[in-house]
Each structure stands twice: as structure tokens, then as C-alpha cells.
């Protein structure tokens, strides 16, 4: 089994009103040093034995479904597991 | 004219859409389940609002992967009218049939009220029964209707007159340039956040939405009868 961690975040150019609300709360709590908050998604994929190239398959999944590249960026980490 | 109303798990405006076509417009209409693999018998495709697949991952993302969307893309390429309302609009952007995306409302609230729309382009098959610049009352009901696209896409939308409806007065969701509805370059795919099917009879508070469906039928009759 291989574990893949996928991180999906809004592009820099896209406003994140949820993040702005959280930043506002943090500031009110006394954490004024927080300059910006961006909220994203974290997905864990457990991949069973495959002959396909994991990197290219996960990239395909991200492009086709897991992220909307009009508004989101993604990156992923592949971890071997025993 | 025969319409298809697509139904996904989680669609909830399909009955309103069906009613508007059958009882208010007086045309033929059928529900079509998301796993359908043939839409050839239909002259127009309606993608209704709701919360397909619970809005999981992103609004419209999973619905876009269903069988029927392959057929919707075919119908769109053939020039058939395709209308996406609310979640239907979100699905059409996920499908790449319309540019841009719908983001969370800027005020983070689910907005449910009647708003005023301005008809920015009445030279489309969806709006030929409206006056240019006409102000119409149509209800909205969405949490993610904040239209976004990059600058280049916006410039194209403007250059090709693809912005069909804008919010007049108050912008309820923070959408770019007050955009409420856009059409594709070919002019046969319209996506809009407001619900014309919920404004199809005065008893509902407004019948301003009916002209949109009448426009589709008028254009179709001119071409086919």
C-alpha cells in the first residue's frame, strides 16, 4: 500500500472569505501577528498495488476531479508504507 | 419542443423545473436520471439546482463525472440549448462548458431572496423575449454563487457579449462585475445562479422567469417548425 497526501488550496489570486473570517477571530483572540489565513483541503489516498505510475495517476486525478484548476492549486506527497 | 430535466442524487429543483415547463410553458418534458447514456430524443437540456452529491469536494464536481454529462457535452456541441440553474450552473462550469467557477459567497451566508437582475444581452436564444436592459425579479438560493474567472476570461466574456444577466443594485454574493449569468461563445449554453423556474407564475411572486423559457421555445420553433 502507498499513501498519498493531497493538498488543495485556493489560488493566490482568489479571495478566501473563510480564511479572512478565521484571521479576524485570531486577531480578536490576541494573535495579531497572523497576517493571512488560507483554508484548503487535505485528502489522504491509500493506493493498492498498481503497475501504473503513481505520480502521473495522482496528477491526473487532481486535474480531473480533486482540484478545480480554475480556482485551486494542488500538490501531493507520495509515502511508501509497509 | 421536448425538454430533459436532469436528476442527480441531491438535485432538489428538478420538480420546480419540470412544473415550469409542463404546466406554465406547456411543452413536453421528462426527468432524466444521471446515469442515462442517450439524450438524442430531447431538444433542450435543463440542469436544475440542488446539492448534487451533497456538494462534497466542490459543488458540481462529482455530478460532472456522471454518464449523462458526456451526453450533455454532445448535445451542447450539436448546438442544442443547455440551461444550468444554480447547482446546474456550477456543474456546467465544472464540465468546462462554461468558463470560470462559482466560489463561496463573500459574506459566507446562504442567500435566499428575490433579487433584481438586469438583462445585459437580449440577443440570445434564452433572452429574446426580454428587452435589452430590462430589470426582472428572480429568486436566488445559494451559498456558492460568487462568480470568478481570470482577467483574460473576463475580457473575452465582455468582448463576446457573454454576460447575459447581472445583479442590479445589491450584489448578493460578491460575484465579479455583478455577474449572475453567462453564456458560452457559441450562444447555446447558459448558466445562471438565479432560479427562473421559481418565477414562472405570479402566484409565486413573479412570472419574470417564464420569458426565458418562452425565448428558448420561440427560437426552436423558428428553426424547426
GROMACS .gro file of C-alpha atoms in nm:
model
  307
    1UNK     CA    1   0.000   0.000   0.000
    2UNK     CA    2   0.112   0.352  -0.075
    3UNK     CA    3  -0.023   0.656   0.098
    4UNK     CA    4  -0.064   0.979  -0.098
    5UNK     CA    5  -0.130   1.311   0.076
    6UNK     CA    6  -0.302   1.566  -0.148
    7UNK     CA    7  -0.324   1.934  -0.054
    8UNK     CA    8  -0.569   2.156  -0.241
    9UNK     CA    9  -0.566   2.531  -0.181
   10UNK     CA   10  -0.730   2.833  -0.340
   11UNK     CA   11  -0.502   3.015  -0.583
   12UNK     CA   12  -0.328   3.328  -0.453
   13UNK     CA   13  -0.543   3.540  -0.684
   14UNK     CA   14  -0.867   3.401  -0.537
   15UNK     CA   15  -1.024   3.566  -0.233
   16UNK     CA   16  -1.075   3.331   0.066
   17UNK     CA   17  -1.356   3.478   0.279
   18UNK     CA   18  -1.342   3.180   0.520
   19UNK     CA   19  -0.973   3.238   0.578
   20UNK     CA   20  -1.037   3.610   0.631
   21UNK     CA   21  -1.303   3.529   0.895
   22UNK     CA   22  -1.063   3.296   1.079
   23UNK     CA   23  -0.787   3.558   1.066
   24UNK     CA   24  -1.033   3.809   1.216
   25UNK     CA   25  -1.110   3.571   1.505
   26UNK     CA   26  -0.740   3.501   1.567
   27UNK     CA   27  -0.670   3.875   1.576
   28UNK     CA   28  -0.952   3.924   1.828
   29UNK     CA   29  -0.801   3.646   2.042
   30UNK     CA   30  -0.474   3.834   2.059
   31UNK     CA   31  -0.287   3.673   1.770
   32UNK     CA   32  -0.243   3.992   1.574
   33UNK     CA   33   0.076   3.862   1.418
   34UNK     CA   34  -0.126   3.637   1.187
   35UNK     CA   35  -0.116   3.833   0.862
   36UNK     CA   36  -0.320   3.595   0.648
   37UNK     CA   37  -0.510   3.266   0.672
   38UNK     CA   38  -0.584   3.044   0.373
   39UNK     CA   39  -0.813   2.745   0.417
   40UNK     CA   40  -0.770   2.442   0.194
   41UNK     CA   41  -0.843   2.072   0.172
   42UNK     CA   42  -0.633   1.776   0.271
   43UNK     CA   43  -0.703   1.436   0.115
   44UNK     CA   44  -0.538   1.103   0.201
   45UNK     CA   45  -0.541   0.842  -0.071
   46UNK     CA   46  -0.446   0.483   0.005
   47UNK     CA   47  -0.333   0.323  -0.318
   48UNK     CA   48  -0.321  -0.053  -0.356
   49UNK     CA   49  -0.059  -0.237  -0.560
   50UNK     CA   50  -0.058  -0.099  -0.914
   51UNK     CA   51   0.155  -0.118  -1.225
   52UNK     CA   52   0.065   0.238  -1.313
   53UNK     CA   53   0.299   0.525  -1.231
   54UNK     CA   54   0.159   0.669  -0.909
   55UNK     CA   55   0.282   1.024  -0.969
   56UNK     CA   56   0.121   1.054  -1.308
   57UNK     CA   57  -0.201   0.883  -1.197
   58UNK     CA   58  -0.241   1.112  -0.893
   59UNK     CA   59  -0.166   1.417  -1.108
   60UNK     CA   60  -0.441   1.301  -1.345
   61UNK     CA   61  -0.685   1.258  -1.054
   62UNK     CA   62  -0.606   1.608  -0.927
   63UNK     CA   63  -0.654   1.766  -1.269
   64UNK     CA   64  -0.976   1.577  -1.343
   65UNK     CA   65  -1.154   1.577  -1.007
   66UNK     CA   66  -0.971   1.654  -0.684
   67UNK     CA   67  -0.890   2.016  -0.771
   68UNK     CA   68  -1.053   2.273  -0.997
   69UNK     CA   69  -0.752   2.436  -1.155
   70UNK     CA   70  -0.953   2.745  -1.247
   71UNK     CA   71  -0.954   2.844  -0.879
   72UNK     CA   72  -0.730   2.595  -0.697
   73UNK     CA   73  -0.367   2.481  -0.679
   74UNK     CA   74  -0.269   2.134  -0.564
   75UNK     CA   75   0.040   1.947  -0.454
   76UNK     CA   76   0.089   1.595  -0.326
   77UNK     CA   77   0.334   1.376  -0.140
   78UNK     CA   78   0.374   1.003  -0.203
   79UNK     CA   79   0.473   0.792   0.100
   80UNK     CA   80   0.566   0.425   0.081
   81UNK     CA   81   0.405   0.220   0.358
   82UNK     CA   82   0.455  -0.135   0.478
   83UNK     CA   83  -4.035   2.103  -2.805
   84UNK     CA   84  -3.914   1.830  -2.573
   85UNK     CA   85  -3.704   1.911  -2.267
   86UNK     CA   86  -3.495   1.690  -2.041
   87UNK     CA   87  -3.464   1.779  -1.672
   88UNK     CA   88  -3.153   1.604  -1.542
   89UNK     CA   89  -3.174   1.450  -1.196
   90UNK     CA   90  -2.866   1.380  -0.984
   91UNK     CA   91  -2.865   1.241  -0.632
   92UNK     CA   92  -2.923   1.561  -0.434
   93UNK     CA   93  -3.098   1.764  -0.706
   94UNK     CA   94  -3.389   1.948  -0.544
   95UNK     CA   95  -3.516   2.198  -0.802
   96UNK     CA   96  -3.595   1.933  -1.061
   97UNK     CA   97  -3.966   1.929  -0.977
   98UNK     CA   98  -3.989   2.309  -1.000
   99UNK     CA   99  -3.819   2.297  -1.338
  100UNK     CA  100  -4.049   2.018  -1.460
  101UNK     CA  101  -4.354   2.211  -1.342
  102UNK     CA  102  -4.242   2.533  -1.513
  103UNK     CA  103  -4.200   2.355  -1.846
  104UNK     CA  104  -4.507   2.131  -1.833
  105UNK     CA  105  -4.767   2.347  -1.662
  106UNK     CA  106  -4.654   2.704  -1.717
  107UNK     CA  107  -4.485   2.678  -2.057
  108UNK     CA  108  -4.697   2.389  -2.186
  109UNK     CA  109  -4.417   2.194  -2.352
  110UNK     CA  110  -4.308   1.830  -2.329
  111UNK     CA  111  -4.066   1.741  -2.050
  112UNK     CA  112  -3.915   1.430  -1.892
  113UNK     CA  113  -3.692   1.362  -1.594
  114UNK     CA  114  -3.361   1.201  -1.693
  115UNK     CA  115  -3.154   1.017  -1.431
  116UNK     CA  116  -2.780   1.091  -1.411
  117UNK     CA  117  -2.674   0.753  -1.548
  118UNK     CA  118  -2.860   0.799  -1.879
  119UNK     CA  119  -2.647   0.741  -2.188
  120UNK     CA  120  -2.867   0.893  -2.457
  121UNK     CA  121  -3.023   1.239  -2.481
  122UNK     CA  122  -3.082   1.234  -2.856
  123UNK     CA  123  -3.463   1.246  -2.825
  124UNK     CA  124  -3.451   1.581  -2.642
  125UNK     CA  125  -3.441   1.929  -2.797
  126UNK     CA  126  -3.331   2.113  -2.485
  127UNK     CA  127  -3.140   2.013  -2.169
  128UNK     CA  128  -3.215   2.164  -1.828
  129UNK     CA  129  -2.968   2.113  -1.543
  130UNK     CA  130  -3.158   2.202  -1.225
  131UNK     CA  131  -3.046   2.335  -0.891
  132UNK     CA  132  -2.989   2.149  -0.567
  133UNK     CA  133  -2.695   1.991  -0.394
  134UNK     CA  134  -2.581   1.713  -0.625
  135UNK     CA  135  -2.369   1.461  -0.435
  136UNK     CA  136  -2.412   1.676  -0.126
  137UNK     CA  137  -2.176   1.940  -0.271
  138UNK     CA  138  -1.897   1.711  -0.146
  139UNK     CA  139  -1.545   1.808  -0.256
  140UNK     CA  140  -1.675   2.103  -0.465
  141UNK     CA  141  -2.021   2.198  -0.592
  142UNK     CA  142  -2.086   2.013  -0.916
  143UNK     CA  143  -1.753   1.828  -0.920
  144UNK     CA  144  -1.892   1.478  -0.879
  145UNK     CA  145  -2.202   1.537  -1.094
  146UNK     CA  146  -1.968   1.630  -1.376
  147UNK     CA  147  -1.830   1.275  -1.369
  148UNK     CA  148  -2.169   1.110  -1.430
  149UNK     CA  149  -2.265   0.935  -1.757
  150UNK     CA  150  -2.525   1.189  -1.856
  151UNK     CA  151  -2.269   1.471  -1.867
  152UNK     CA  152  -2.096   1.303  -2.162
  153UNK     CA  153  -2.431   1.331  -2.342
  154UNK     CA  154  -2.482   1.691  -2.226
  155UNK     CA  155  -2.146   1.781  -2.383
  156UNK     CA  156  -2.257   1.609  -2.704
  157UNK     CA  157  -2.589   1.797  -2.704
  158UNK     CA  158  -2.407   2.126  -2.643
  159UNK     CA  159  -2.169   2.057  -2.931
  160UNK     CA  160  -2.469   1.987  -3.156
  161UNK     CA  161  -2.599   2.334  -3.072
  162UNK     CA  162  -2.894   2.224  -2.857
  163UNK     CA  163  -2.993   2.470  -2.583
  164UNK     CA  164  -2.848   2.376  -2.243
  165UNK     CA  165  -2.956   2.572  -1.935
  166UNK     CA  166  -2.791   2.528  -1.595
  167UNK     CA  167  -2.952   2.694  -1.295
  168UNK     CA  168  -2.775   2.733  -0.958
  169UNK     CA  169  -2.612   2.393  -0.895
  170UNK     CA  170  -2.670   2.335  -1.266
  171UNK     CA  171  -2.452   2.641  -1.339
  172UNK     CA  172  -2.185   2.504  -1.105
  173UNK     CA  173  -2.196   2.168  -1.287
  174UNK     CA  174  -2.162   2.335  -1.630
  175UNK     CA  175  -1.852   2.527  -1.517
  176UNK     CA  176  -1.702   2.208  -1.369
  177UNK     CA  177  -1.773   2.042  -1.705
  178UNK     CA  178  -1.587   2.317  -1.886
  179UNK     CA  179  -1.898   2.403  -2.089
  180UNK     CA  180  -1.883   2.750  -1.935
  181UNK     CA  181  -1.569   2.938  -1.825
  182UNK     CA  182  -1.485   3.035  -1.466
  183UNK     CA  183  -1.607   2.892  -1.136
  184UNK     CA  184  -1.851   2.966  -0.853
  185UNK     CA  185  -1.693   3.046  -0.518
  186UNK     CA  186  -1.830   3.074  -0.164
  187UNK     CA  187  -2.043   3.389  -0.120
  188UNK     CA  188  -1.820   3.670   0.004
  189UNK     CA  189  -2.036   3.722   0.317
  190UNK     CA  190  -2.024   3.343   0.384
  191UNK     CA  191  -2.405   3.332   0.408
  192UNK     CA  192  -2.658   3.123   0.222
  193UNK     CA  193  -2.858   3.389   0.036
  194UNK     CA  194  -3.226   3.312  -0.020
  195UNK     CA  195  -3.437   3.600  -0.151
  196UNK     CA  196  -3.574   3.759  -0.467
  197UNK     CA  197  -3.321   3.983  -0.642
  198UNK     CA  198  -3.331   4.220  -0.935
  199UNK     CA  199  -3.147   4.115  -1.248
  200UNK     CA  200  -3.056   4.328  -1.546
  201UNK     CA  201  -3.080   4.168  -1.889
  202UNK     CA  202  -2.740   4.261  -2.034
  203UNK     CA  203  -2.785   4.077  -2.362
  204UNK     CA  204  -3.128   4.004  -2.509
  205UNK     CA  205  -2.977   3.879  -2.832
  206UNK     CA  206  -2.954   3.515  -2.719
  207UNK     CA  207  -3.180   3.216  -2.760
  208UNK     CA  208  -3.252   3.236  -2.387
  209UNK     CA  209  -3.340   3.607  -2.365
  210UNK     CA  210  -3.506   3.712  -2.692
  211UNK     CA  211  -3.836   3.771  -2.508
  212UNK     CA  212  -3.681   4.030  -2.277
  213UNK     CA  213  -3.600   4.392  -2.352
  214UNK     CA  214  -3.234   4.492  -2.358
  215UNK     CA  215  -3.159   4.637  -2.014
  216UNK     CA  216  -3.488   4.511  -1.867
  217UNK     CA  217  -3.493   4.467  -1.488
  218UNK     CA  218  -3.654   4.140  -1.379
  219UNK     CA  219  -3.732   3.985  -1.038
  220UNK     CA  220  -3.593   3.634  -0.993
  221UNK     CA  221  -3.523   3.444  -0.668
  222UNK     CA  222  -3.180   3.324  -0.564
  223UNK     CA  223  -3.097   3.048  -0.315
  224UNK     CA  224  -2.728   2.967  -0.290
  225UNK     CA  225  -2.421   2.966  -0.070
  226UNK     CA  226  -2.169   2.945  -0.351
  227UNK     CA  227  -2.272   3.179  -0.629
  228UNK     CA  228  -1.977   3.414  -0.630
  229UNK     CA  229  -1.873   3.402  -0.996
  230UNK     CA  230  -1.498   3.414  -1.055
  231UNK     CA  231  -1.275   3.396  -1.359
  232UNK     CA  232  -0.931   3.527  -1.453
  233UNK     CA  233  -0.883   3.864  -1.624
  234UNK     CA  234  -0.833   3.717  -1.969
  235UNK     CA  235  -1.156   3.516  -1.944
  236UNK     CA  236  -1.344   3.822  -1.821
  237UNK     CA  237  -1.214   4.027  -2.116
  238UNK     CA  238  -1.336   3.753  -2.352
  239UNK     CA  239  -1.678   3.738  -2.183
  240UNK     CA  240  -1.716   4.112  -2.234
  241UNK     CA  241  -1.581   4.116  -2.589
  242UNK     CA  242  -1.823   3.841  -2.696
  243UNK     CA  243  -2.124   3.977  -2.504
  244UNK     CA  244  -2.136   3.658  -2.297
  245UNK     CA  245  -2.252   3.827  -1.977
  246UNK     CA  246  -2.628   3.779  -2.005
  247UNK     CA  247  -2.755   3.871  -1.656
  248UNK     CA  248  -2.607   4.092  -1.384
  249UNK     CA  249  -2.736   4.172  -1.036
  250UNK     CA  250  -2.899   4.514  -1.035
  251UNK     CA  251  -2.850   4.717  -0.718
  252UNK     CA  252  -2.732   4.482  -0.445
  253UNK     CA  253  -2.481   4.211  -0.539
  254UNK     CA  254  -2.579   3.922  -0.307
  255UNK     CA  255  -2.265   3.710  -0.334
  256UNK     CA  256  -1.967   3.924  -0.436
  257UNK     CA  257  -1.954   3.796  -0.794
  258UNK     CA  258  -1.711   3.953  -1.037
  259UNK     CA  259  -1.868   4.251  -1.221
  260UNK     CA  260  -2.204   4.160  -1.059
  261UNK     CA  261  -2.230   3.861  -1.293
  262UNK     CA  262  -2.543   3.648  -1.238
  263UNK     CA  263  -2.546   3.451  -1.564
  264UNK     CA  264  -2.318   3.385  -1.860
  265UNK     CA  265  -2.349   3.214  -2.196
  266UNK     CA  266  -2.089   3.016  -2.391
  267UNK     CA  267  -1.924   3.157  -2.701
  268UNK     CA  268  -2.149   2.956  -2.932
  269UNK     CA  269  -2.454   3.100  -2.757
  270UNK     CA  270  -2.637   2.777  -2.674
  271UNK     CA  271  -2.524   2.707  -2.315
  272UNK     CA  272  -2.644   2.942  -2.038
  273UNK     CA  273  -2.555   2.918  -1.671
  274UNK     CA  274  -2.716   3.137  -1.406
  275UNK     CA  275  -2.738   3.138  -1.026
  276UNK     CA  276  -3.094   3.283  -1.000
  277UNK     CA  277  -3.391   3.049  -1.049
  278UNK     CA  278  -3.618   3.144  -1.343
  279UNK     CA  279  -3.823   2.827  -1.284
  280UNK     CA  280  -3.923   2.963  -0.942
  281UNK     CA  281  -4.057   3.278  -1.108
  282UNK     CA  282  -4.288   3.119  -1.362
  283UNK     CA  283  -4.624   3.232  -1.224
  284UNK     CA  284  -4.746   3.546  -1.040
  285UNK     CA  285  -4.870   3.323  -0.758
  286UNK     CA  286  -4.500   3.260  -0.679
  287UNK     CA  287  -4.435   3.633  -0.651
  288UNK     CA  288  -4.302   3.683  -1.003
  289UNK     CA  289  -4.353   3.544  -1.351
  290UNK     CA  290  -4.046   3.718  -1.491
  291UNK     CA  291  -3.865   3.386  -1.538
  292UNK     CA  292  -4.118   3.247  -1.784
  293UNK     CA  293  -3.991   3.466  -2.071
  294UNK     CA  294  -3.659   3.282  -2.054
  295UNK     CA  295  -3.827   2.950  -2.133
  296UNK     CA  296  -4.051   3.115  -2.393
  297UNK     CA  297  -3.738   3.251  -2.560
  298UNK     CA  298  -3.593   2.901  -2.595
  299UNK     CA  299  -3.916   2.769  -2.747
  300UNK     CA  300  -3.954   3.065  -2.985
  301UNK     CA  301  -3.603   3.016  -3.124
  302UNK     CA  302  -3.655   2.640  -3.156
  303UNK     CA  303  -3.990   2.680  -3.338
  304UNK     CA  304  -3.835   2.925  -3.583
  305UNK     CA  305  -3.565   2.672  -3.665
  306UNK     CA  306  -3.765   2.350  -3.660
  307UNK     CA  307  -4.128   2.414  -3.750
   0.00000   0.00000   0.00000
